[in-house]
Short mmCIF file of C-alpha atoms in Angstrom, two decimals:
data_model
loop_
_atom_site.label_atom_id
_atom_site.label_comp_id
_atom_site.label_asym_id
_atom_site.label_seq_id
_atom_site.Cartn_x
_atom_site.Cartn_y
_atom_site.Cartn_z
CA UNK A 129 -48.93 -54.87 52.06
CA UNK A 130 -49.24 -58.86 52.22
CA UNK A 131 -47.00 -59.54 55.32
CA UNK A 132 -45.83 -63.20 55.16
CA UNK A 133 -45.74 -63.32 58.85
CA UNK A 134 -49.63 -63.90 58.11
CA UNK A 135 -49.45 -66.46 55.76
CA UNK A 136 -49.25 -69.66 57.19
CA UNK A 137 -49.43 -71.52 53.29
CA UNK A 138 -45.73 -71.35 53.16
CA UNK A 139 -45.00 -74.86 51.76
CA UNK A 140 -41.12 -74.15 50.89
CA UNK A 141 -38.66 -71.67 51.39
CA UNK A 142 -34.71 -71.65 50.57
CA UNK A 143 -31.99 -69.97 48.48
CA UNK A 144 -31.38 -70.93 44.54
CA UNK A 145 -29.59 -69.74 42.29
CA UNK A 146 -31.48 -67.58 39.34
CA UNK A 147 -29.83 -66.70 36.02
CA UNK A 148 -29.33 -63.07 36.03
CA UNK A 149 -30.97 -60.17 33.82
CA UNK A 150 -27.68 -59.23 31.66
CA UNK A 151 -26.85 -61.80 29.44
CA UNK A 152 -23.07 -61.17 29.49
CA UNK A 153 -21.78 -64.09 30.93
CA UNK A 154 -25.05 -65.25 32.24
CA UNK A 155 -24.22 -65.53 35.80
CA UNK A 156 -26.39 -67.08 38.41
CA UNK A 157 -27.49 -64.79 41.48
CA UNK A 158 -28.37 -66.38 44.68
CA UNK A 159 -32.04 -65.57 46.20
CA UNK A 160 -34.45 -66.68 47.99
CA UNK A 161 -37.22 -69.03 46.52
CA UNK A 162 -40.63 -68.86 48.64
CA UNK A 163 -43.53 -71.68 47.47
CA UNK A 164 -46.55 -70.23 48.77
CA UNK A 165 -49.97 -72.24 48.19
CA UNK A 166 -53.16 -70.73 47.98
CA UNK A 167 -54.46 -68.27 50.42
CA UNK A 168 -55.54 -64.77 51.46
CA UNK A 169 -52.43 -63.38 49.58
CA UNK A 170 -53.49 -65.02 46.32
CA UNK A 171 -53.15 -67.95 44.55
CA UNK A 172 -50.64 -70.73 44.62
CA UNK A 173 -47.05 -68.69 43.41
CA UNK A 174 -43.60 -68.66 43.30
CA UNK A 175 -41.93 -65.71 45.02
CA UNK A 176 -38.30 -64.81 44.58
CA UNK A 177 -36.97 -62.22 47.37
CA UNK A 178 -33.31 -60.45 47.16
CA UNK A 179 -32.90 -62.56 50.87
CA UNK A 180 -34.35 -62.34 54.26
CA UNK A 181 -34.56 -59.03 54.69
CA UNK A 182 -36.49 -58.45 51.58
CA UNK A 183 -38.81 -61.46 52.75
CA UNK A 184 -39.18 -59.96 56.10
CA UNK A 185 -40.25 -56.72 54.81
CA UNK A 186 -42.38 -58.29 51.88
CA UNK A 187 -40.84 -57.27 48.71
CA UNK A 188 -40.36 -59.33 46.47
CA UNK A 189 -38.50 -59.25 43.64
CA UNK A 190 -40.85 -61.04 41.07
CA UNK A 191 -43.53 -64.22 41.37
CA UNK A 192 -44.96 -67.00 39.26
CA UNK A 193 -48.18 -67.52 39.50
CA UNK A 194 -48.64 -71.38 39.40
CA UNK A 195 -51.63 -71.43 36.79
CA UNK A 196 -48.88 -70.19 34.54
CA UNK A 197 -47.21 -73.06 34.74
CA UNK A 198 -47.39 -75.92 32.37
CA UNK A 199 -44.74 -78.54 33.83
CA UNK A 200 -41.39 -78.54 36.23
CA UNK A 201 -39.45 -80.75 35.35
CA UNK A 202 -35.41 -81.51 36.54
CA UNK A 203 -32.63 -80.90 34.12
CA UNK A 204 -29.52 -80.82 32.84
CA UNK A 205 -27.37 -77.61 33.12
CA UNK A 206 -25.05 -76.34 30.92
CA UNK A 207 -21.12 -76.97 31.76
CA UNK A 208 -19.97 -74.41 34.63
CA UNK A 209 -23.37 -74.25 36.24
CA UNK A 210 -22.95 -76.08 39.39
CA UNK A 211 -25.56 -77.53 40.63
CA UNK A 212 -28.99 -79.18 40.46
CA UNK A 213 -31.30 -77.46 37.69
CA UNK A 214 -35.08 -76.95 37.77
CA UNK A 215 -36.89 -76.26 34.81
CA UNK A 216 -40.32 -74.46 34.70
CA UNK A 217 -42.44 -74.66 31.35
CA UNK A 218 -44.96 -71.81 31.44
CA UNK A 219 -47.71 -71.78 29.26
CA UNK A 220 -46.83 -68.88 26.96
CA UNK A 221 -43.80 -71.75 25.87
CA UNK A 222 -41.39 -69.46 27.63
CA UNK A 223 -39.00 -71.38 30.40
CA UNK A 224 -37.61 -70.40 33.73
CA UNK A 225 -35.01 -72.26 35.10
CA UNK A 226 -33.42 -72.42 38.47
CA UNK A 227 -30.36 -74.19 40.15
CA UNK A 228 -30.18 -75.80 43.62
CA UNK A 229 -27.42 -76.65 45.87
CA UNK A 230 -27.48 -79.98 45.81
CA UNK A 231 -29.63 -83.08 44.24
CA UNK A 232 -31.32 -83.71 47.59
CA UNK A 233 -32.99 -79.68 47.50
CA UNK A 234 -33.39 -80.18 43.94
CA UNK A 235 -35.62 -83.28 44.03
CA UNK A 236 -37.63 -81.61 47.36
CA UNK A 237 -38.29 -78.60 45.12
CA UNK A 238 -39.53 -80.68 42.25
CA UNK A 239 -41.66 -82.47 44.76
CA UNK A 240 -43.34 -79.67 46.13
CA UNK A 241 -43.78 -77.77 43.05
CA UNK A 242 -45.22 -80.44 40.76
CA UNK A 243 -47.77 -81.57 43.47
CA UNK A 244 -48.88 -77.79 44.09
CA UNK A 245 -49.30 -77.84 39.74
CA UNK A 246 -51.61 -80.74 40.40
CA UNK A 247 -53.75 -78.91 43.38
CA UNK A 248 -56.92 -77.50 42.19
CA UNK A 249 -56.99 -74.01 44.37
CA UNK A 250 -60.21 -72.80 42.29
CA UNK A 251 -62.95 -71.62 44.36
CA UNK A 252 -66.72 -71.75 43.11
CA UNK A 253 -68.15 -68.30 42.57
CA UNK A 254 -68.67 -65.80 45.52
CA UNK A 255 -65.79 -67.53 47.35
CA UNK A 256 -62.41 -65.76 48.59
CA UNK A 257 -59.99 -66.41 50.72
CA UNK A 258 -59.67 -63.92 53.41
CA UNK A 259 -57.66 -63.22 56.85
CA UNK A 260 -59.43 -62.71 59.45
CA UNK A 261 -57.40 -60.39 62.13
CA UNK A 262 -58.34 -60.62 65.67
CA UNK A 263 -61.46 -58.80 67.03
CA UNK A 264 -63.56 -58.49 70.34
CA UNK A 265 -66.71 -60.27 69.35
CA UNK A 266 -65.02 -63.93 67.82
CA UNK A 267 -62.78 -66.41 69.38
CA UNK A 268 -61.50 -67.01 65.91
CA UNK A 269 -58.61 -65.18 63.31
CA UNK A 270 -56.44 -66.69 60.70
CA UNK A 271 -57.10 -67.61 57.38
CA UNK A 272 -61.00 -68.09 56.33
CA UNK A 273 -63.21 -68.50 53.38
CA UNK A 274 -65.88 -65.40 52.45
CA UNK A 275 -68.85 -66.56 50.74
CA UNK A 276 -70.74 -63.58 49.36
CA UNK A 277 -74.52 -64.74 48.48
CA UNK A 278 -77.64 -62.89 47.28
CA UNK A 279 -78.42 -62.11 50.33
CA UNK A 280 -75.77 -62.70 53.34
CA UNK A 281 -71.80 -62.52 53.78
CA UNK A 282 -70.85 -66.26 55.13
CA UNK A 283 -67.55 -66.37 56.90
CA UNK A 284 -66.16 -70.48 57.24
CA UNK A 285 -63.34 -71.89 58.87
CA UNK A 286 -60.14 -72.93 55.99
CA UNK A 287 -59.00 -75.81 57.14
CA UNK A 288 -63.08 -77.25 58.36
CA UNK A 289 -64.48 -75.54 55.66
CA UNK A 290 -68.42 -76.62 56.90
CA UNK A 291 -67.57 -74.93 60.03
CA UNK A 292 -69.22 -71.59 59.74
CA UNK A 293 -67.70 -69.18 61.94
CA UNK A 294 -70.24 -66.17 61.66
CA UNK A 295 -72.75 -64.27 59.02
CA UNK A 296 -73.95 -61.05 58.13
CA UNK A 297 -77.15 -60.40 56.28
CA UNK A 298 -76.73 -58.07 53.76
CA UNK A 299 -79.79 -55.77 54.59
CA UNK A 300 -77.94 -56.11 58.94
CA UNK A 301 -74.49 -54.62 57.52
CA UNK A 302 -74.21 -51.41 58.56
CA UNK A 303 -71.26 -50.42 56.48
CA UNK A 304 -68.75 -52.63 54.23
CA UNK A 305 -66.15 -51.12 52.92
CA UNK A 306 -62.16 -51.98 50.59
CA UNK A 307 -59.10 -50.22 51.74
CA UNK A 308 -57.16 -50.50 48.42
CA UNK A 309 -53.81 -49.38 49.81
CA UNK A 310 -53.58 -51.43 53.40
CA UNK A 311 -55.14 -54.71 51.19
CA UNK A 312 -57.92 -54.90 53.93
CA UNK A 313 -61.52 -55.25 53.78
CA UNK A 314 -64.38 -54.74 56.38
CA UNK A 315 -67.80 -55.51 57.49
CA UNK A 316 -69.62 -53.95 60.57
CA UNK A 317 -72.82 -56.09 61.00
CA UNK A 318 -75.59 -54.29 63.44
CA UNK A 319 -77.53 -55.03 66.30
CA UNK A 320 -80.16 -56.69 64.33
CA UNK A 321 -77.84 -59.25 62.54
CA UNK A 322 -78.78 -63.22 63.26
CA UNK A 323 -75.31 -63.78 64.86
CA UNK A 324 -74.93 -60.08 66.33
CA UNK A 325 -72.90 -57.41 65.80
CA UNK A 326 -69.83 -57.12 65.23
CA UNK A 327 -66.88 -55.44 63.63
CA UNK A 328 -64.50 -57.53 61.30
CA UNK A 329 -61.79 -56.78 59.56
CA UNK A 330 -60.14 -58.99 56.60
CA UNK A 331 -56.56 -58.66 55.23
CA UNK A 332 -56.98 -60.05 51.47
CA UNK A 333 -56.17 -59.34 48.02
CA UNK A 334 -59.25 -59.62 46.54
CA UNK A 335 -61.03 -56.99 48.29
CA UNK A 336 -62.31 -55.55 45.37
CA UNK A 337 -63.96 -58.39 44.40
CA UNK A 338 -65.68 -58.57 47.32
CA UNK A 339 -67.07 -55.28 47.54
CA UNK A 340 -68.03 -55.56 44.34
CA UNK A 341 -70.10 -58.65 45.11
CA UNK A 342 -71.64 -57.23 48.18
CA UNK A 343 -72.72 -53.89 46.58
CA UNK A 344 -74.11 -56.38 43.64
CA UNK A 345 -76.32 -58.28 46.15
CA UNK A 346 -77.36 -54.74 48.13
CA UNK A 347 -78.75 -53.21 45.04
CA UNK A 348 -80.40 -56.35 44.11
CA UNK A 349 -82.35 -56.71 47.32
CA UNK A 350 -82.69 -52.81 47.19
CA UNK A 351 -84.59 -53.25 44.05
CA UNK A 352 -86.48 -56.58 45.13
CA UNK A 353 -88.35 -54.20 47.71
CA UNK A 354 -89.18 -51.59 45.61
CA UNK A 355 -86.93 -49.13 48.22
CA UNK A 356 -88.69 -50.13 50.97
CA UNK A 357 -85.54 -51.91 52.52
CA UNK A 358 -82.67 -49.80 53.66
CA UNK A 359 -79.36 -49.16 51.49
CA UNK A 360 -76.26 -50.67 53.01
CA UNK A 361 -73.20 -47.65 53.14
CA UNK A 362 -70.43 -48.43 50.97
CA UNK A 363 -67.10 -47.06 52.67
CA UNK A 364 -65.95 -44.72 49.49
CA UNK A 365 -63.14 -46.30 47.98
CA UNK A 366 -60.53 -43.75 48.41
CA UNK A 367 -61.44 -43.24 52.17
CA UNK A 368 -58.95 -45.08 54.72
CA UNK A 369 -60.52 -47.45 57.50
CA UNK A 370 -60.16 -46.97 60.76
CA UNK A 371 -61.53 -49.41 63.17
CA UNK A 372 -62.35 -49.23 66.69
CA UNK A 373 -61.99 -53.10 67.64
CA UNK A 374 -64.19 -52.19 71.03
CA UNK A 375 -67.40 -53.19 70.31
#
């Protein structure tokens, strides 16, 4: 679970009114509209939440991806819809439309939203955004970039992204492993690793992706050496991960 307590990309948040499922009378339920950009929790989206307590507890109700979108664009409601209306064009040439309060929230929405449409949140290849919980052997946690290459796991700071925080050779990791269910990925680097050992622990939704790129890179180097070099342990995918933070 992606707890937005974590995600420090929250560009907007506020309640708008959203055209309800039943199209009897079309009425307009109030929720609340999150604008998250990209980050650990995936890309740049809309999320809509029943209200606080559904944002608290992270579940939300639907999102919209921001790559789906073509244009936002203000305008004009239909007679007996009060209020401010936002319209999204999303590239299947559906629409999604929203109301806001008042003209003020409605042009800060459009504001935010078109210039996130215009952000480029693509990362080259081997890249993902991770979160980097708390452990005993770095100063650092928070949001980071993972850069998986043919031979070593790269871990840089977000916001100073040629500020490398730490790195794992492949053929150093003692295990790696994805947690499907908690969203979490890890890395335990030995005793022999460059930067030293270490146990770290990434919340991220592409964890998958980055198992799958690490296990890629092992079996290449495995073959490079003609078995000589050690295999790296893959955590089996269905097998929880506990970690001991004490080094």
């Amino acid at each position: 679970m992606a707890d937005p307590q974590y995600d420090k990309t929250m560009i907007k948040k506020g309640y708008v009114r959203v055209k309800g499922r039943i199209p009897i009378g079309k009425s307009w339920k109030k929720k609340l509209l999150v604008l998250y950009g990209p980050s650990s929790n995936g890309a740049s989206r809309l999320v809509k939440y029943s209200g606080e307590q559904a944002f608290a507890e992270d579940e939300p109700s639907s999102q919209i991806p921001l790559k789906d979108v073509g244009s936002a664009l203000r305008c004009k409601m239909s007679e007996g819809s009060h209020g401010d209306g936002i319209t999204l064009h999303m590239s299947d040439r559906s629409i999604k439309q929203f109301l806001c309060d008042t003209e003020s929230e409605s042009t800060d929405w459009l504001s935010v939203i078109q210039t996130e449409l215009t952000r480029n949140d693509n990362l080259p290849s081997g890249m993902f955004r991770v979160f980097l919980l708390p452990c005993a052997t770095l100063n650092d946690s928070g949001e980071c970039i993972l850069y998986v290459t043919s031979d070593c796991v790269y871990i840089y700071d977000n916001e100073q992204k040629s500020r490398q925080i730490t790195a794992c050779d492949i053929t150093h990791i003692r295990r790696y492993g994805a947690d499907g269910k908690r969203k979490q990925f890890l890395i335990e680097a030995g005793s022999k690793n460059p930067t030293g050992e270490g146990i770290y622990l990434f919340r991220t939704v592409f964890h998958q992706e980055i198992h799958d790129q690490i296990e890629a890179a092992a079996e290449r180097i495995k073959k490079k050496s003609s078995g000589r070099q050690r295999t790296v342990p893959s955590i089996p995918a269905k097998q929880p991960i506990y970690v001991n933070q004490r080094p």
